[in-house]
Amino acid sequence: MTLAPWLKIGTPDQQKLRDMLGLLASLNVNTICTSAKCPNAGECFAQGTATFLILGPNCTRNCRFCAVNHGRLAEPDPLEPAKVAQAVQILDLKYVVITSVTRDDLPDYGAGQFAAVIREIKALHEDTLVEVLIPDLTGEEKALALIVQARPDVLGHNLETVPRLYAKVRPQASYRQSLRVLKAVKEMKPGMLTKSSLMLGLGETEGELREVFQDLKEVDCDILTLGQYLQPTPQQLPVERYVTPEEFSYYREIALSLGIREVYAGPLVRSSYHAREVFRTLTDV
Ligand code: SF4
Ligand code: SF4
């Protein structure tokens, strides 16, 4: 399918892009920006920001929309929290997003490493705000509690798509389990901001989206992002259709009217895109 005109982005500053890639390589940290072939990498890297990918580059699941690798799984690197905190310091980030592959092979599903990374960043940079985007941890609440207790400023978990499309898009995940993760965070710590994200253009209907928005409201999710699904490589699912910028605005209004506090929607929006600005709309930080 020919790319919709509103998805064509300008060429990023190649020098800044190279500098950032070189810096990230020298720091020995992974980012989801490159691993998932995010279309915003040029813009985000030029602004000196990135989303760190912890727990290795290889995932135990195989979501049909995602270009992350599936190779050998290593034990969590005990030096990773310090490495990420050092990268935050060198990049002088005041707001950082941390995510991971899914690690169903680990006894705590990687929750302990998330907690260690959050604590290490906060120990080195008291004022840096930390947003985490976590996997479902197979719904294991003890593991989730490890992350909540480390007190991230925002805890995100993505629903990604409507329940009817889970078998096709996220075959190893469960819509209800993902909703329960968001609900459990609020039960453990009611004041913690929660966030979720959906990709549009995979065949979902307006009625299905309305139901998902309602479900998110019922679990008291604070922030929702909506973006266009883009096929990262020919191995992933094709795009069913391009959603226009006007439709994104329309869906944003619906979600807000149903009570979600902040909705950031647009063709190139990803859960970590402009995360600091989105956070600021709900806080006075
Ligand atoms: Fe990275 Fe998020 Fe920016 Fe994409 S939107 S390049 S994942 S920080
Ligand atoms: Fe990609 Fe996350 Fe799915 Fe793994 S669980 S394949 S990292 S979307």
Coordinates of C-alpha atoms and ligand atoms in Angstrom, one line a residue:
M1 CA 0.0 0.0 0.0
T2 CA 1.4 3.4 -0.9
L3 CA 2.3 5.4 2.1
A4 CA -0.3 8.1 2.9
P5 CA 1.0 11.6 2.3
W6 CA 0.6 12.6 6.0
L7 CA 3.0 9.9 7.0
K8 CA 5.9 11.2 4.9
I9 CA 8.5 12.7 7.2
G10 CA 11.4 14.9 6.3
T11 CA 14.9 13.6 6.2
P12 CA 16.4 13.9 9.7
D13 CA 19.7 15.7 10.4
Q14 CA 22.1 12.9 9.4
Q15 CA 25.0 14.2 11.5
K16 CA 22.8 14.3 14.7
L17 CA 21.4 10.9 13.9
R18 CA 25.0 9.4 13.5
D19 CA 26.1 11.2 16.7
M20 CA 23.2 9.7 18.7
L21 CA 23.7 6.2 17.3
G22 CA 27.4 6.4 18.0
L23 CA 26.8 7.6 21.5
L24 CA 24.2 4.9 22.2
A25 CA 26.5 2.2 20.9
S26 CA 29.4 3.5 23.0
L27 CA 27.2 3.3 26.1
N28 CA 26.2 -0.2 25.2
V29 CA 22.5 0.4 25.6
N30 CA 19.6 -0.8 23.3
T31 CA 16.7 1.4 22.3
I32 CA 13.3 0.4 21.1
C33 CA 13.6 3.3 18.6
T34 CA 16.0 1.3 16.5
S35 CA 14.9 -2.2 17.5
A36 CA 11.3 -1.6 16.5
K37 CA 12.3 0.7 13.5
C38 CA 10.3 3.6 14.9
P39 CA 9.6 6.2 12.2
N40 CA 10.2 9.0 14.7
A41 CA 13.8 8.0 15.4
G42 CA 15.2 10.9 13.3
E43 CA 13.2 13.5 15.2
C44 CA 13.7 12.0 18.7
F45 CA 17.4 11.4 18.2
A46 CA 17.9 14.9 16.8
Q47 CA 16.4 16.1 20.0
G48 CA 18.7 13.9 22.1
T49 CA 16.0 11.6 23.4
A50 CA 15.3 7.9 23.1
T51 CA 13.5 5.1 24.7
F52 CA 15.8 2.5 26.3
L53 CA 15.1 -1.1 25.8
I54 CA 16.3 -3.3 28.7
L55 CA 16.5 -7.0 29.3
G56 CA 18.3 -7.7 26.0
P57 CA 17.3 -7.3 22.4
N58 CA 15.5 -10.7 22.1
C59 CA 11.9 -11.3 23.0
T60 CA 10.1 -14.5 24.1
R61 CA 6.9 -13.5 22.2
N62 CA 6.2 -13.0 18.5
C63 CA 3.6 -10.3 18.1
R64 CA 2.8 -10.0 14.4
F65 CA 3.3 -6.2 14.3
C66 CA 6.7 -6.1 15.9
A67 CA 10.2 -6.3 14.4
V68 CA 12.1 -7.1 17.6
N69 CA 14.4 -10.0 17.5
H70 CA 13.9 -13.6 18.8
G71 CA 17.4 -14.9 19.3
R72 CA 19.3 -16.3 22.3
L73 CA 18.0 -15.1 25.7
A74 CA 20.6 -14.0 28.2
E75 CA 20.3 -13.5 32.0
P76 CA 19.6 -9.9 33.0
D77 CA 22.8 -7.9 33.0
P78 CA 23.5 -6.8 36.6
L79 CA 25.4 -3.8 35.2
E80 CA 22.4 -2.7 33.0
P81 CA 20.8 -0.4 35.6
A82 CA 24.1 1.5 36.0
K83 CA 24.6 1.7 32.2
V84 CA 21.1 3.1 31.6
A85 CA 21.5 5.6 34.4
Q86 CA 24.8 6.7 33.0
A87 CA 23.3 7.1 29.5
V88 CA 20.5 9.3 31.1
Q89 CA 23.2 11.4 32.7
I90 CA 25.3 11.8 29.5
L91 CA 22.2 12.6 27.4
D92 CA 21.1 14.9 30.2
L93 CA 17.6 13.6 30.1
K94 CA 15.0 15.1 32.5
Y95 CA 12.4 12.6 31.4
V96 CA 13.2 9.1 30.3
V97 CA 11.2 6.2 29.0
I98 CA 12.3 2.6 29.7
T99 CA 10.7 -0.4 28.1
S100 CA 11.7 -4.0 27.6
V101 CA 11.1 -7.0 25.5
T102 CA 8.9 -9.6 27.1
R103 CA 10.8 -12.1 29.2
D104 CA 8.4 -15.0 30.0
D105 CA 11.5 -17.1 30.7
L106 CA 12.6 -15.2 33.8
P107 CA 11.1 -16.1 37.2
D108 CA 10.0 -12.5 37.8
Y109 CA 9.4 -11.8 34.1
G110 CA 12.1 -9.0 34.3
A111 CA 10.2 -7.0 36.9
G112 CA 13.3 -6.8 39.2
Q113 CA 15.4 -5.4 36.5
F114 CA 12.8 -2.7 35.8
A115 CA 12.8 -1.8 39.5
A116 CA 16.6 -1.7 39.6
V117 CA 16.8 0.6 36.6
I118 CA 14.2 3.0 38.0
R119 CA 16.0 3.1 41.4
E120 CA 19.4 3.6 39.8
I121 CA 18.2 6.5 37.7
K122 CA 16.4 8.1 40.6
A123 CA 19.5 7.6 42.8
L124 CA 21.8 9.4 40.3
H125 CA 19.3 12.0 39.1
E126 CA 16.7 12.7 41.7
D127 CA 14.7 15.1 39.5
T128 CA 14.6 12.9 36.4
L129 CA 11.2 11.6 35.7
V130 CA 10.9 8.0 34.7
E131 CA 8.2 6.5 32.6
V132 CA 8.1 2.7 32.1
L133 CA 6.3 0.8 29.4
I134 CA 6.1 -2.8 30.7
P135 CA 5.0 -6.2 29.4
D136 CA 2.1 -8.0 30.9
L137 CA 4.3 -10.0 33.3
T138 CA 1.8 -12.8 32.5
G139 CA -0.5 -11.0 34.9
E140 CA 1.7 -11.9 37.9
E141 CA 0.8 -9.3 40.5
K142 CA 3.9 -10.0 42.7
A143 CA 6.1 -9.1 39.8
L144 CA 4.0 -6.0 39.0
A145 CA 4.3 -4.9 42.6
L146 CA 8.1 -4.9 42.4
I147 CA 7.9 -2.2 39.6
V148 CA 5.2 -0.2 41.3
Q149 CA 7.2 -0.1 44.6
A150 CA 10.1 1.4 42.7
R151 CA 7.8 4.4 42.0
P152 CA 8.0 5.2 38.3
D153 CA 6.3 8.5 37.5
V154 CA 4.2 6.9 34.8
L155 CA 3.5 3.2 34.4
G156 CA 2.4 2.2 30.9
H157 CA 1.2 -1.0 29.5
N158 CA -0.1 -1.1 25.9
L159 CA -3.3 -2.8 24.8
E160 CA -2.1 -2.3 21.2
T161 CA -5.4 -3.3 19.5
V162 CA -9.0 -4.3 20.0
P163 CA -9.9 -7.7 21.6
R164 CA -11.2 -9.2 18.3
L165 CA -7.8 -8.8 16.7
Y166 CA -5.7 -10.2 19.5
A167 CA -5.4 -13.7 18.0
K168 CA -4.0 -12.2 14.8
V169 CA -1.9 -9.3 16.2
R170 CA -0.9 -10.4 19.8
P171 CA -1.5 -14.2 19.8
Q172 CA 0.4 -14.8 23.0
A173 CA -1.3 -12.1 25.0
S174 CA -4.8 -11.6 26.4
Y175 CA -6.8 -8.4 26.3
R176 CA -8.4 -9.0 29.7
Q177 CA -5.0 -9.7 31.3
S178 CA -3.6 -6.5 29.9
L179 CA -6.5 -4.5 31.2
R180 CA -6.0 -6.2 34.6
V181 CA -2.4 -5.0 34.7
L182 CA -3.5 -1.4 34.4
K183 CA -6.2 -1.9 37.0
A184 CA -3.9 -3.6 39.4
V185 CA -1.5 -0.7 39.3
K186 CA -4.3 1.6 40.5
E187 CA -5.2 -0.8 43.2
M188 CA -1.6 -0.9 44.4
K189 CA -1.0 2.8 44.1
P190 CA -4.0 4.9 43.2
G191 CA -2.0 8.1 42.6
M192 CA 0.3 6.5 40.0
L193 CA -0.3 7.7 36.5
T194 CA -1.1 4.9 34.0
K195 CA -0.9 5.0 30.3
S196 CA -1.8 2.7 27.4
S197 CA -1.5 2.8 23.6
L198 CA -3.4 1.5 20.6
M199 CA -2.3 1.1 17.0
L200 CA -4.9 2.0 14.4
G201 CA -5.1 0.7 10.9
L202 CA -5.2 -3.0 11.6
G203 CA -8.9 -3.5 10.8
E204 CA -10.5 -2.3 14.0
T205 CA -13.9 -0.6 13.8
E206 CA -15.1 2.6 15.5
G207 CA -17.5 0.6 17.7
E208 CA -14.7 -1.6 18.9
L209 CA -12.5 1.4 19.7
R210 CA -15.3 3.0 21.7
E211 CA -15.5 -0.2 23.8
V212 CA -11.8 -0.2 24.4
F213 CA -11.9 3.4 25.4
Q214 CA -14.7 2.6 27.8
D215 CA -12.7 -0.4 29.2
L216 CA -9.7 1.9 29.8
K217 CA -11.8 4.4 31.6
E218 CA -13.2 1.7 33.8
V219 CA -9.7 0.7 34.9
D220 CA -8.9 4.4 35.5
C221 CA -6.2 4.7 32.8
D222 CA -5.0 8.3 32.8
I223 CA -3.3 8.6 29.4
L224 CA -4.0 7.0 26.0
T225 CA -2.0 7.4 22.9
L226 CA -3.3 6.5 19.4
G227 CA -1.1 6.1 16.4
Q228 CA -1.0 4.5 12.9
Y229 CA 0.3 1.0 12.6
L230 CA 3.1 0.8 10.1
Q231 CA 4.5 -2.4 8.8
P232 CA 8.1 -2.4 10.0
T233 CA 9.4 -5.0 7.6
P234 CA 7.6 -7.3 5.0
Q235 CA 7.6 -10.1 7.7
Q236 CA 5.0 -8.3 9.8
L237 CA 1.3 -7.8 9.3
P238 CA 0.3 -5.5 6.4
V239 CA -1.4 -2.2 7.1
E240 CA -5.2 -2.6 6.5
R241 CA -5.7 1.1 6.0
Y242 CA -4.3 4.6 6.8
V243 CA -6.3 6.5 9.3
T244 CA -6.5 10.2 8.4
P245 CA -5.3 12.9 10.8
E246 CA -9.0 14.1 11.1
E247 CA -10.0 10.6 12.2
F248 CA -7.3 10.6 14.9
S249 CA -8.7 13.9 16.2
Y250 CA -12.2 12.4 16.1
Y251 CA -11.1 9.4 18.1
R252 CA -9.3 11.6 20.6
E253 CA -12.5 13.5 21.2
I254 CA -14.5 10.3 21.8
A255 CA -11.9 9.0 24.3
L256 CA -11.8 12.3 26.1
S257 CA -15.6 12.5 26.2
L258 CA -15.6 9.0 27.8
G259 CA -13.4 10.3 30.6
I260 CA -9.8 9.4 29.8
R261 CA -7.8 12.4 31.1
E262 CA -5.3 12.9 28.3
V263 CA -5.3 11.5 24.8
Y264 CA -2.5 12.1 22.4
A265 CA -3.5 10.9 18.9
G266 CA -2.0 11.3 15.4
P267 CA -0.6 9.2 12.6
L268 CA 3.0 9.2 14.0
V269 CA 2.2 9.0 17.7
R270 CA 3.8 6.2 19.6
S271 CA 3.5 5.6 23.3
S272 CA 6.8 7.2 24.0
Y273 CA 6.4 10.0 21.5
H274 CA 6.6 13.5 23.2
A275 CA 6.1 11.6 26.4
R276 CA 7.4 14.4 28.6
E277 CA 5.0 16.9 27.0
V278 CA 2.1 14.5 27.5
F279 CA 3.0 14.0 31.1
R280 CA 3.1 17.7 31.7
T281 CA -0.5 18.2 30.6
L282 CA -1.5 16.2 33.7
T283 CA 1.0 17.6 36.2
D284 CA 2.6 20.8 37.1
V285 CA 6.1 19.4 36.8
Ligands
SF4_1 FE1 12.0 6.2 20.2 FE2 9.5 6.7 21.1 FE3 10.8 8.5 19.7 FE4 10.0 6.3 18.5 S1 8.7 7.9 19.4 S2 12.0 7.2 18.2 S3 10.3 4.8 20.2 S4 11.4 7.8 21.7
SF4_2 FE1 7.5 -6.9 20.3 FE2 6.7 -6.6 22.9 FE3 5.5 -8.3 21.3 FE4 8.0 -8.8 22.2 S1 6.1 -8.6 23.4 S2 7.2 -9.1 20.1 S3 8.8 -6.7 22.1 S4 5.5 -6.1 21.0

